[in-house]
Coordinates of C-alpha atoms in Angstrom, one line a residue:
Chain A
M24 CA 0.1 -0.3 -0.1
I25 CA 1.1 3.4 -1.0
E26 CA -0.1 6.3 0.5
L27 CA 0.1 10.1 -1.3
V28 CA -0.4 13.3 0.5
G29 CA -1.9 16.5 -0.9
R30 CA -4.4 19.0 -0.8
G31 CA -8.2 18.0 -0.9
I32 CA -9.9 21.1 -2.9
V33 CA -13.3 19.1 -3.3
P34 CA -14.3 17.1 -0.6
G35 CA -15.8 13.6 -0.5
R36 CA -13.8 10.0 -0.6
V37 CA -14.1 7.5 -3.7
R38 CA -12.4 4.1 -4.6
A39 CA -11.9 3.5 -8.4
P40 CA -9.2 2.2 -10.8
A41 CA -7.0 5.0 -11.9
L42 CA -6.1 6.5 -15.3
V43 CA -2.9 7.8 -15.4
T44 CA -1.1 10.2 -17.7
R45 CA 2.1 12.5 -18.3
E46 CA 0.5 14.8 -20.8
P47 CA -2.0 17.4 -19.7
I48 CA -5.5 17.5 -21.0
S49 CA -7.5 19.8 -23.1
G50 CA -11.2 19.9 -22.4
F51 CA -12.4 21.6 -25.3
G52 CA -11.4 19.5 -28.1
G53 CA -9.7 17.1 -26.2
I54 CA -12.5 15.3 -24.7
D55 CA -15.8 14.0 -25.5
V56 CA -18.3 14.3 -23.0
A57 CA -20.9 12.2 -24.3
T58 CA -18.7 9.3 -23.9
G59 CA -16.3 10.3 -21.4
T60 CA -13.3 9.8 -23.8
V61 CA -10.3 11.5 -24.9
I62 CA -10.3 12.3 -28.3
E63 CA -7.0 14.7 -29.0
P64 CA -5.2 12.3 -31.6
R65 CA -1.8 13.2 -30.2
H66 CA -2.6 12.5 -26.8
E67 CA -1.3 9.0 -25.2
L68 CA -5.0 8.4 -23.7
F69 CA -6.7 9.0 -27.1
G70 CA -9.3 6.8 -27.2
Q71 CA -9.4 5.9 -23.4
C72 CA -12.8 6.4 -21.4
F73 CA -12.1 8.4 -17.8
T74 CA -15.8 7.8 -16.7
G75 CA -15.9 6.2 -13.5
R76 CA -11.9 6.2 -13.1
V77 CA -9.7 8.4 -10.8
L78 CA -8.1 10.8 -13.5
V79 CA -4.5 11.4 -12.6
F80 CA -2.7 13.9 -14.5
P81 CA -0.5 16.9 -14.7
G82 CA -2.8 19.7 -15.1
A83 CA -5.3 21.3 -17.8
K84 CA -4.3 22.8 -21.1
G85 CA -5.6 24.4 -24.1
S86 CA -9.3 26.2 -24.0
S87 CA -10.9 28.1 -21.3
G88 CA -14.1 25.9 -22.2
W89 CA -11.9 23.3 -19.8
S90 CA -14.4 23.8 -17.0
G91 CA -17.6 23.7 -18.7
F92 CA -16.6 20.3 -20.7
F93 CA -16.1 18.3 -17.6
Q94 CA -18.9 20.0 -15.5
S95 CA -21.0 18.9 -19.0
T96 CA -19.5 15.2 -18.0
R97 CA -21.2 15.1 -14.5
L98 CA -24.4 16.3 -16.3
M99 CA -24.1 13.4 -18.9
G100 CA -23.3 10.8 -16.4
T101 CA -19.6 10.2 -17.4
A102 CA -17.4 12.3 -15.2
P103 CA -14.5 11.2 -13.9
A104 CA -14.7 9.2 -10.2
A105 CA -12.2 11.6 -9.0
L106 CA -9.0 13.8 -10.2
V107 CA -5.8 14.1 -9.1
F108 CA -3.5 16.9 -10.7
D109 CA -0.3 18.8 -9.9
V110 CA -0.2 22.2 -11.5
I111 CA -2.9 24.9 -10.4
T112 CA -4.3 26.5 -12.9
T113 CA -8.0 28.0 -12.8
K114 CA -9.1 26.0 -15.4
A115 CA -8.3 22.7 -13.7
V116 CA -9.4 24.2 -10.4
L117 CA -13.0 25.4 -11.3
G118 CA -12.9 22.2 -13.7
A119 CA -13.0 20.0 -10.4
I120 CA -15.2 22.5 -8.3
V121 CA -18.0 22.0 -10.9
T122 CA -17.1 18.4 -12.2
R123 CA -18.2 17.9 -8.1
V124 CA -15.9 14.7 -7.9
P125 CA -13.1 14.3 -4.8
T126 CA -10.3 16.3 -5.9
V127 CA -6.8 15.9 -4.6
V128 CA -3.9 18.3 -5.8
Q129 CA -0.3 18.5 -5.5
A130 CA 0.3 15.2 -3.6
A131 CA 3.6 13.9 -2.6
P132 CA 4.9 11.6 -4.1
A133 CA 3.9 12.8 -7.6
P134 CA 0.9 10.9 -8.5
V135 CA 1.7 10.6 -12.1
D136 CA 5.2 8.7 -11.1
T137 CA 3.3 6.9 -8.2
I138 CA 0.2 5.4 -9.5
R139 CA -0.1 3.3 -12.7
T140 CA -3.3 2.7 -15.1
G141 CA -5.4 0.0 -13.3
D142 CA -4.1 0.7 -9.8
L143 CA -6.9 0.7 -7.4
V144 CA -7.1 3.9 -5.7
E145 CA -8.9 5.9 -2.7
V146 CA -8.7 9.8 -2.7
D147 CA -10.1 11.4 -0.2
G148 CA -10.7 15.2 -0.9
D149 CA -11.5 16.3 2.6
T150 CA -8.4 15.5 3.8
G151 CA -6.2 15.3 0.7
R152 CA -4.9 11.6 1.2
I153 CA -4.8 9.3 -1.9
V154 CA -4.2 5.4 -1.0
V155 CA -3.0 3.1 -3.7
I156 CA -5.0 0.0 -2.4
R157 CA -4.1 -2.8 -5.0
T158 CA -1.5 -2.3 -7.8
D159 CA -2.8 -3.8 -11.0
G160 CA -1.0 -1.0 -13.1
V161 CA 1.0 -1.6 -16.3
A162 CA 4.0 -1.2 -14.8
V163 CA 5.5 -2.2 -11.6
H164 CA 6.5 0.2 -8.8
S165 CA 10.0 0.6 -7.8
G166 CA 10.9 0.4 -4.2
E167 CA 8.0 -1.3 -3.5
Chain B
M23 CA -10.2 33.6 2.1
H24 CA -10.6 37.2 3.5
L25 CA -13.9 38.6 2.5
T26 CA -15.1 42.5 2.8
D27 CA -17.9 43.2 4.4
E28 CA -19.9 43.8 1.3
E29 CA -18.5 40.3 0.1
K30 CA -20.1 38.6 3.3
R31 CA -23.5 40.5 2.6
M32 CA -23.7 39.2 -0.9
R33 CA -22.8 35.8 0.3
D34 CA -25.6 35.6 2.9
G35 CA -28.3 36.5 0.6
V36 CA -28.6 40.4 1.5
E37 CA -28.6 41.0 -2.5
G38 CA -30.6 38.2 -3.2
D39 CA -30.1 34.0 -3.9
A40 CA -28.7 34.3 -7.3
V41 CA -26.0 36.5 -5.9
A42 CA -25.4 34.4 -2.8
V43 CA -24.8 31.2 -5.0
A44 CA -22.1 33.3 -7.1
M45 CA -20.7 34.4 -4.1
D46 CA -20.7 30.8 -2.5
L47 CA -19.1 29.8 -5.9
L48 CA -16.2 32.4 -5.5
I49 CA -15.5 31.4 -2.2
R50 CA -15.0 27.7 -2.9
Y51 CA -13.1 28.4 -6.1
G52 CA -11.2 30.9 -4.3
D53 CA -10.3 28.8 -1.5
A54 CA -9.1 26.0 -3.6
L55 CA -6.7 28.6 -5.7
Q56 CA -5.7 29.7 -2.2
A57 CA -6.2 33.2 -3.2
E58 CA -5.9 35.8 -0.3
R59 CA -9.0 37.6 -1.1
L60 CA -11.1 38.7 -4.3
V61 CA -10.8 41.4 -6.3
A62 CA -13.3 43.7 -7.9
T63 CA -14.0 43.8 -11.5
R64 CA -16.1 45.6 -14.0
N65 CA -15.1 43.7 -17.2
V66 CA -16.7 40.1 -17.7
A67 CA -16.5 38.5 -20.9
G68 CA -18.3 34.9 -20.8
T69 CA -20.7 32.3 -22.5
M70 CA -24.1 31.6 -21.4
T71 CA -26.3 31.7 -24.9
Q72 CA -23.9 29.1 -26.4
P73 CA -26.4 26.2 -27.5
S74 CA -25.6 22.7 -26.4
P75 CA -27.2 19.5 -25.8
A76 CA -26.9 19.7 -21.8
K77 CA -27.9 23.4 -22.2
A78 CA -31.0 22.6 -24.2
K79 CA -32.1 19.8 -21.8
L80 CA -31.4 22.3 -18.8
V81 CA -33.4 25.2 -20.7
A82 CA -36.3 22.7 -21.5
E83 CA -36.6 21.7 -17.7
G84 CA -36.7 25.4 -16.3
G85 CA -35.8 28.1 -18.9
W86 CA -33.0 30.2 -19.1
A87 CA -32.7 30.7 -15.2
K88 CA -32.3 27.0 -14.7
A89 CA -29.5 26.8 -17.5
F90 CA -27.8 29.6 -15.9
A91 CA -28.0 28.7 -12.3
V92 CA -26.3 25.2 -13.4
M93 CA -24.0 25.9 -16.1
N94 CA -22.8 29.7 -14.8
L95 CA -23.1 29.4 -10.8
D96 CA -22.8 25.7 -10.2
S97 CA -26.3 26.1 -8.6
D98 CA -28.8 23.0 -8.7
R99 CA -31.4 25.5 -7.0
E100 CA -34.0 27.5 -8.9
L101 CA -33.0 30.9 -8.9
E102 CA -34.5 34.3 -10.3
I103 CA -31.5 35.7 -12.1
P104 CA -31.1 39.6 -12.0
S105 CA -29.6 42.0 -14.1
M106 CA -25.9 42.0 -14.6
R107 CA -24.4 43.5 -11.5
V108 CA -20.9 44.9 -13.9
P109 CA -20.5 45.0 -17.3
T110 CA -20.7 41.7 -18.9
C111 CA -19.9 40.4 -22.6
Q112 CA -21.2 37.3 -24.8
L113 CA -18.2 35.9 -26.4
Q114 CA -18.3 34.3 -29.3
H115 CA -21.4 31.1 -29.3
G116 CA -23.1 29.1 -32.0
F117 CA -23.7 30.0 -35.4
G118 CA -26.0 32.4 -36.2
A119 CA -28.8 32.6 -39.0
D120 CA -26.2 33.8 -41.6
A121 CA -25.0 30.2 -41.3
E122 CA -28.1 28.4 -41.6
G123 CA -28.5 25.8 -44.3
L124 CA -24.5 26.1 -44.8
T125 CA -23.9 23.0 -42.5
R126 CA -25.5 20.7 -40.4
Y127 CA -25.7 23.2 -37.6
P128 CA -29.4 22.1 -36.2
A129 CA -31.6 25.2 -36.7
D130 CA -33.1 24.1 -33.4
S131 CA -29.6 25.7 -31.7
I132 CA -30.1 28.8 -33.9
R133 CA -33.4 29.3 -32.6
L134 CA -32.4 28.4 -28.8
Q135 CA -29.3 30.7 -29.3
E136 CA -32.0 33.6 -30.3
D137 CA -33.9 32.8 -27.5
A138 CA -31.0 33.1 -25.3
E139 CA -30.3 36.7 -26.6
S140 CA -33.6 37.7 -25.7
Y141 CA -33.2 36.5 -22.1
F142 CA -29.8 37.8 -21.4
T143 CA -29.7 40.8 -23.2
E144 CA -33.0 41.9 -20.6
R145 CA -30.4 41.2 -17.9
G146 CA -27.7 43.6 -19.2
V147 CA -25.4 41.0 -21.4
R148 CA -23.6 42.7 -24.4
V149 CA -23.8 40.0 -27.1
L150 CA -21.0 40.7 -29.0
G151 CA -20.4 37.2 -30.2
T152 CA -16.8 37.1 -30.8
C153 CA -13.7 35.5 -29.6
T154 CA -12.4 39.2 -30.0
P155 CA -14.2 41.2 -27.7
Y156 CA -11.5 43.7 -27.8
Q157 CA -12.1 44.1 -31.5
V158 CA -15.6 45.4 -31.0
G159 CA -15.2 47.8 -28.2
N160 CA -14.3 45.9 -24.8
L161 CA -11.0 47.2 -24.7
P162 CA -9.5 46.7 -21.1
V163 CA -6.8 49.3 -20.0
L164 CA -3.4 48.9 -18.8
G165 CA -3.8 47.0 -15.3
E166 CA -7.2 46.6 -15.4
H167 CA -8.7 43.5 -13.2
C168 CA -10.9 41.5 -15.7
A169 CA -12.6 38.2 -15.9
W170 CA -12.6 36.8 -19.1
M171 CA -12.7 33.4 -20.7
E172 CA -11.8 32.2 -24.3
S173 CA -8.0 31.7 -24.0
S174 CA -7.3 33.7 -27.3
A175 CA -8.6 36.6 -25.5
V176 CA -7.3 36.2 -22.3
V177 CA -3.8 35.8 -23.6
Y178 CA -4.2 39.1 -25.7
A179 CA -6.0 41.2 -22.9
N180 CA -2.9 40.1 -20.7
S181 CA 0.2 40.6 -23.0
V182 CA -1.0 43.1 -25.7
L183 CA -3.3 45.2 -23.3
G184 CA -1.7 44.5 -20.1
A185 CA -5.1 43.9 -18.5
R186 CA -5.3 41.6 -15.6
T187 CA -7.0 38.3 -16.1
N188 CA -7.0 34.5 -15.6
C189 CA -8.2 32.3 -17.7
E190 CA -11.7 32.0 -16.4
G191 CA -14.6 29.4 -17.0
A192 CA -18.6 30.0 -17.5
A193 CA -19.0 29.5 -13.9
S194 CA -16.6 31.8 -12.6
T195 CA -17.3 34.7 -15.3
G196 CA -21.1 33.7 -14.4
A197 CA -20.3 34.4 -10.7
A198 CA -18.6 37.6 -11.7
S199 CA -21.3 39.0 -13.7
L200 CA -23.1 39.0 -10.7
T201 CA -21.0 40.0 -7.9
G202 CA -18.3 42.4 -9.6
R203 CA -15.7 39.9 -8.0
I204 CA -12.9 37.0 -9.2
P205 CA -10.3 35.8 -7.3
Y206 CA -7.5 37.8 -6.6
W207 CA -4.9 35.2 -7.9
G208 CA -2.6 34.3 -10.9
N209 CA -2.3 36.8 -13.4
H210 CA -3.8 39.4 -11.1
L211 CA -0.8 39.8 -8.7
P212 CA 2.1 41.9 -10.2
A213 CA 4.6 39.2 -9.1
N214 CA 2.8 36.6 -11.2
R215 CA 3.5 38.5 -14.5
L216 CA 7.1 38.3 -14.9
A217 CA 8.2 36.1 -17.9
T218 CA 10.1 32.7 -16.9
H219 CA 11.2 31.8 -20.1
L220 CA 13.1 33.2 -22.6
V221 CA 12.9 32.3 -26.6
R222 CA 15.0 33.7 -29.5
A223 CA 13.9 33.7 -32.9
E224 CA 17.2 33.0 -35.2
T225 CA 15.0 32.6 -38.0
P226 CA 12.8 35.3 -39.5
V227 CA 9.6 35.7 -37.9
E228 CA 7.4 38.1 -40.7
G229 CA 3.8 37.3 -41.4
F230 CA 0.7 35.6 -40.1
R231 CA 2.1 32.4 -40.6
E232 CA 5.0 32.5 -39.4
W233 CA 3.7 34.3 -36.0
G234 CA 1.3 31.6 -35.8
L235 CA 4.3 28.9 -36.4
L236 CA 6.4 30.3 -33.6
G237 CA 3.2 30.7 -31.1
Y238 CA 2.7 26.9 -31.7
F239 CA 6.3 26.2 -30.6
V240 CA 6.7 28.5 -27.6
G241 CA 3.1 27.5 -26.2
E242 CA 4.3 23.2 -26.5
L243 CA 7.7 24.7 -25.0
V244 CA 6.4 26.3 -21.9
Q245 CA 3.2 25.2 -21.4
E246 CA 1.4 27.3 -18.5
A247 CA 4.3 29.4 -18.3
R248 CA 5.5 33.3 -19.2
P249 CA 7.6 33.1 -22.1
A250 CA 9.3 36.5 -23.2
V251 CA 10.6 36.4 -27.0
V252 CA 13.1 38.1 -28.5
G253 CA 15.3 37.8 -31.9
S254 CA 14.5 38.0 -35.6
L255 CA 11.1 39.5 -35.0
A256 CA 9.5 41.7 -37.6
P257 CA 7.2 44.7 -36.3
A258 CA 3.9 42.6 -35.6
S259 CA 0.3 43.8 -36.6
D260 CA -2.6 43.3 -34.2
A261 CA -3.6 40.4 -36.4
D262 CA -0.2 38.7 -35.9
L263 CA -0.3 39.1 -32.2
K264 CA -3.7 37.8 -31.9
H265 CA -2.2 34.8 -33.8
F266 CA 0.8 34.2 -32.2
G267 CA -1.1 34.4 -28.6
A268 CA -4.0 31.9 -29.9
A269 CA -1.4 29.6 -30.8
T270 CA 0.7 29.5 -27.6
A271 CA -2.8 29.1 -26.0
T272 CA -3.8 26.1 -28.2
S273 CA -0.6 24.2 -28.1
G274 CA 0.0 25.2 -24.4
G275 CA -1.6 27.1 -21.7
V276 CA 0.0 30.7 -22.0
E277 CA -1.8 33.1 -20.6
L278 CA 0.6 36.1 -21.0
Y279 CA 3.6 36.9 -23.0
H280 CA 6.0 39.5 -23.3
L281 CA 7.5 40.9 -26.3
P282 CA 10.2 43.3 -25.0
G283 CA 10.0 46.5 -26.7
V284 CA 6.6 45.7 -28.0
T285 CA 4.2 45.0 -25.2
P286 CA 3.4 47.5 -22.6
E287 CA 4.6 45.4 -19.3
A288 CA 8.0 44.6 -21.3
P289 CA 9.5 47.8 -22.3
T290 CA 12.5 45.9 -22.3
L291 CA 14.2 42.6 -21.9
E292 CA 15.3 42.9 -18.1
A293 CA 11.7 44.8 -17.2
A294 CA 10.1 41.3 -18.6
F295 CA 11.8 39.5 -16.1
G296 CA 11.9 41.9 -13.3
R297 CA 14.5 41.1 -10.5
S298 CA 14.7 37.7 -11.8
R299 CA 17.9 36.2 -13.5
I300 CA 17.2 36.1 -17.2
P301 CA 17.2 32.2 -18.2
E302 CA 19.4 31.2 -21.4
A303 CA 17.6 31.4 -24.2
V304 CA 15.9 28.6 -26.1
T305 CA 16.4 28.8 -29.7
Y306 CA 13.5 29.0 -32.3
G307 CA 15.4 28.4 -35.5
S308 CA 14.9 27.0 -39.1
R309 CA 15.0 22.9 -37.7
E310 CA 12.1 24.4 -35.2
R311 CA 10.3 26.0 -37.6
R312 CA 10.1 23.0 -40.0
A313 CA 9.2 20.6 -37.1
T314 CA 6.3 22.9 -36.1
Y315 CA 5.1 23.3 -39.4
E316 CA 5.3 19.3 -39.7
T317 CA 3.4 18.6 -36.5
L318 CA 0.5 21.2 -37.5
N319 CA 0.4 19.5 -41.3
A320 CA 0.7 16.2 -39.9
Q321 CA -3.3 16.0 -39.8
G322 CA -3.5 16.3 -43.8
E323 CA -3.0 13.6 -46.5
S324 CA -5.3 14.4 -49.4
T325 CA -4.5 17.3 -51.0
E326 CA -8.3 17.8 -52.5
V327 CA -9.4 20.8 -50.5
D328 CA -12.8 21.4 -49.8
F329 CA -13.3 23.6 -46.9
V330 CA -11.3 26.6 -46.5
L331 CA -11.3 28.7 -43.1
L332 CA -10.0 32.1 -42.3
G333 CA -10.8 34.1 -39.3
C334 CA -9.4 32.4 -36.3
P335 CA -9.3 34.3 -34.0
H336 CA -12.0 36.3 -35.9
A337 CA -10.8 38.4 -38.5
S338 CA -10.0 42.0 -38.3
L339 CA -11.0 44.6 -41.0
A340 CA -7.3 44.5 -42.2
Q341 CA -7.7 40.6 -43.0
V342 CA -11.0 41.0 -44.6
Q343 CA -9.5 43.5 -46.8
E344 CA -6.5 41.4 -47.7
I345 CA -8.9 38.2 -48.6
A346 CA -11.1 40.5 -50.5
G347 CA -8.1 41.7 -52.5
L348 CA -6.6 37.9 -53.0
L349 CA -10.3 37.0 -54.0
E350 CA -11.0 40.1 -56.8
G351 CA -12.2 38.4 -59.8
R352 CA -11.4 35.1 -59.2
R353 CA -13.9 32.5 -58.5
L354 CA -13.8 29.7 -55.9
A355 CA -13.5 26.0 -57.4
D356 CA -16.3 23.6 -57.8
D357 CA -17.2 21.9 -54.3
V358 CA -15.0 24.1 -52.3
Q359 CA -16.7 26.5 -49.5
L360 CA -14.7 29.4 -48.0
W361 CA -15.9 30.7 -44.8
I362 CA -14.5 33.8 -43.1
M363 CA -15.2 34.3 -39.7
L364 CA -15.4 37.8 -37.9
P365 CA -18.0 39.5 -35.3
R366 CA -21.1 41.1 -36.6
A367 CA -20.1 44.6 -35.8
L368 CA -16.9 44.2 -38.4
A369 CA -19.0 42.4 -40.9
A370 CA -21.1 45.6 -40.9
D371 CA -18.3 47.5 -41.6
A372 CA -16.8 44.9 -44.2
L373 CA -20.2 45.1 -46.3
R374 CA -19.8 49.0 -46.0
Q375 CA -16.2 48.7 -47.8
G376 CA -17.4 46.4 -50.8
W377 CA -15.1 43.8 -49.3
T378 CA -18.2 41.5 -48.5
R379 CA -19.3 41.6 -52.1
T380 CA -16.0 40.8 -53.5
I381 CA -15.8 37.6 -51.6
T382 CA -19.2 36.6 -52.0
R383 CA -19.1 37.0 -56.2
A384 CA -16.2 34.8 -55.9
G385 CA -18.0 32.4 -54.0
G386 CA -16.9 33.1 -50.5
R387 CA -19.0 33.6 -47.1
V388 CA -19.0 36.1 -44.6
L389 CA -20.1 34.7 -41.1
T390 CA -20.1 36.1 -38.1
E391 CA -21.0 35.2 -34.5
S392 CA -18.9 31.6 -33.9
C393 CA -16.4 29.1 -36.1
P394 CA -16.5 25.5 -36.9
A395 CA -14.6 24.7 -34.0
M396 CA -17.4 26.2 -31.3
S397 CA -20.2 25.1 -33.3
R398 CA -18.6 21.8 -33.8
A399 CA -19.7 22.1 -37.7
A400 CA -18.2 22.4 -40.9
P401 CA -20.0 22.4 -44.5
P402 CA -21.6 19.1 -45.1
G403 CA -19.1 16.5 -46.5
T404 CA -16.2 18.3 -45.9
R405 CA -13.1 15.7 -45.7
V406 CA -10.3 18.1 -46.3
M407 CA -9.6 21.6 -44.5
A408 CA -7.1 24.1 -45.2
T409 CA -6.9 27.3 -42.5
D410 CA -4.3 29.8 -41.7
S411 CA -4.9 29.4 -38.2
A412 CA -2.8 27.1 -36.2
K413 CA -5.9 26.9 -33.3
Q414 CA -8.1 25.7 -36.0
A415 CA -5.7 23.2 -37.6
H416 CA -5.1 21.7 -34.3
Y417 CA -8.7 21.7 -32.8
L418 CA -10.7 20.4 -36.4
P419 CA -9.1 17.2 -37.1
A420 CA -10.1 16.0 -33.1
I421 CA -13.5 17.7 -33.2
L422 CA -15.1 17.0 -36.7
G423 CA -12.5 14.0 -37.8
I424 CA -11.6 16.0 -41.0
E425 CA -8.1 16.4 -42.2
A426 CA -6.1 19.7 -42.3
W427 CA -3.6 21.8 -43.8
F428 CA -2.2 25.1 -42.2
G429 CA -0.3 27.6 -44.1
T430 CA -0.3 31.5 -45.1
T431 CA -3.6 33.0 -45.8
W432 CA -2.5 33.2 -49.5
E433 CA -2.0 29.5 -49.8
C434 CA -5.2 29.2 -48.2
V435 CA -7.2 31.4 -50.7
D436 CA -5.3 29.5 -53.6
A437 CA -6.4 26.5 -52.4
A438 CA -9.9 27.6 -52.3
V439 CA -9.6 28.9 -56.0
T440 CA -7.7 25.7 -57.2
G441 CA -9.3 22.8 -55.1
R442 CA -5.8 21.8 -54.3
W443 CA -3.5 22.4 -51.4
R444 CA -0.3 24.0 -52.5
G445 CA 1.2 25.0 -49.4
E446 CA 4.7 24.8 -48.4
L447 CA 7.5 25.8 -46.1
T448 CA 10.1 27.6 -47.8

């Protein structure tokens, strides 16, 4: 079990498998809200669905539509289960608030280096704690 | 976060439920950002009339009050929406009636948008219908605190005008319009307006395409950071700066750049960095230029072009004049459509100058309010697009599943007239 500690910015606690990327994500032009899928052709998550998963990513990029697009995933029932990111911008922070899913930012050790896609993680937006409960990830962790 | 007495009164509902909900959102948002306080603004640019499936559903359930409450205030409560407390404009939205029949964009959405315009203009919103409010009268001054969304407008306001805004969203601008407040964070603080990266152009940068290429390179390089750019830069027109900023905000998340000697907060290179050490410059040379061009043009295979899109961000009058000049006495190839997007206020001027007639005689269209990326619709059957906008070349293949070519305005007009993409980097 690995524990990461950051700052919770949207309350709530959820347990779900992780979807991890080292690349920032666009909202507008980057995701399809109807299917909860990353649609930016050159993105390493291209074609992957984040619905019901803990989306672990460095931060937001692109248009100011970011928050509105993630808000729409909530309204369309395709939202991630939780958000975990590092770079604090108005886009990503407002996006987390209107998506209303548990969100932890700036956790240590660095989430994109520590959590792997497929790991079962628990995100606590009240305490800022992230626990990797079971590692099913595509790569083996060092130091485990 | 520290609140003034007036802000506490707004939070507590003295100014009505909608204002209280707006203040609650700003408090949650400001706390999450770790802002020390809010700052007063009298300049909000947001989006509320833009039709979308989610919004249409909300309007059907509870009218525009419900749509505004949910989308622009993050509220589930029924609210009566008062007049905007501070000057607020609507940015670009969906296609207007002038695009009806040219695309599969639903006529229902056009009607829905017209309905929205009635509702929101009654509440004081100025429907500018453009991603470039600064081109049609909303021109914030040096140091003015704004709450704007639209990444290309934000980077222009911060960099070219020296106004201060973060890249806001539909919910934060909605809350700002009813409270006249926005978190005092990020670009509002002088210390956060200094350059962080230095880029030196060692290959000449002159003309619209070159500024777009440089911007796309710089955005990818610095991501969310603040570049200062020096080197072999020809004097930039307002359109060049508009395109450069939009490209930096598309490939990265740039909200503020400095061109020493050009942009107002950087009279010199030293001023751009303040007391910080000036970092070693990253070179933008012929190799970087070519790599950027190839990245932008990696989304085209067929050279048979059927759609040409100009005016992203929305065209200036000088750009429309240039395009009209290139189309004078010529005729578009069969089965090719050419659209020039611009604000409705400028379309009136383009008509008066005779440029619109020249463009429509050639078979092109001058369209207002929106763009294919925003409305997610191109002419029916579009397979291969050409554009002089790095931003549209980046977004449209993902949004519409089409191929895209990026080049000069001249190359795009040539593609419209011949039906062939013959663009190249020399």
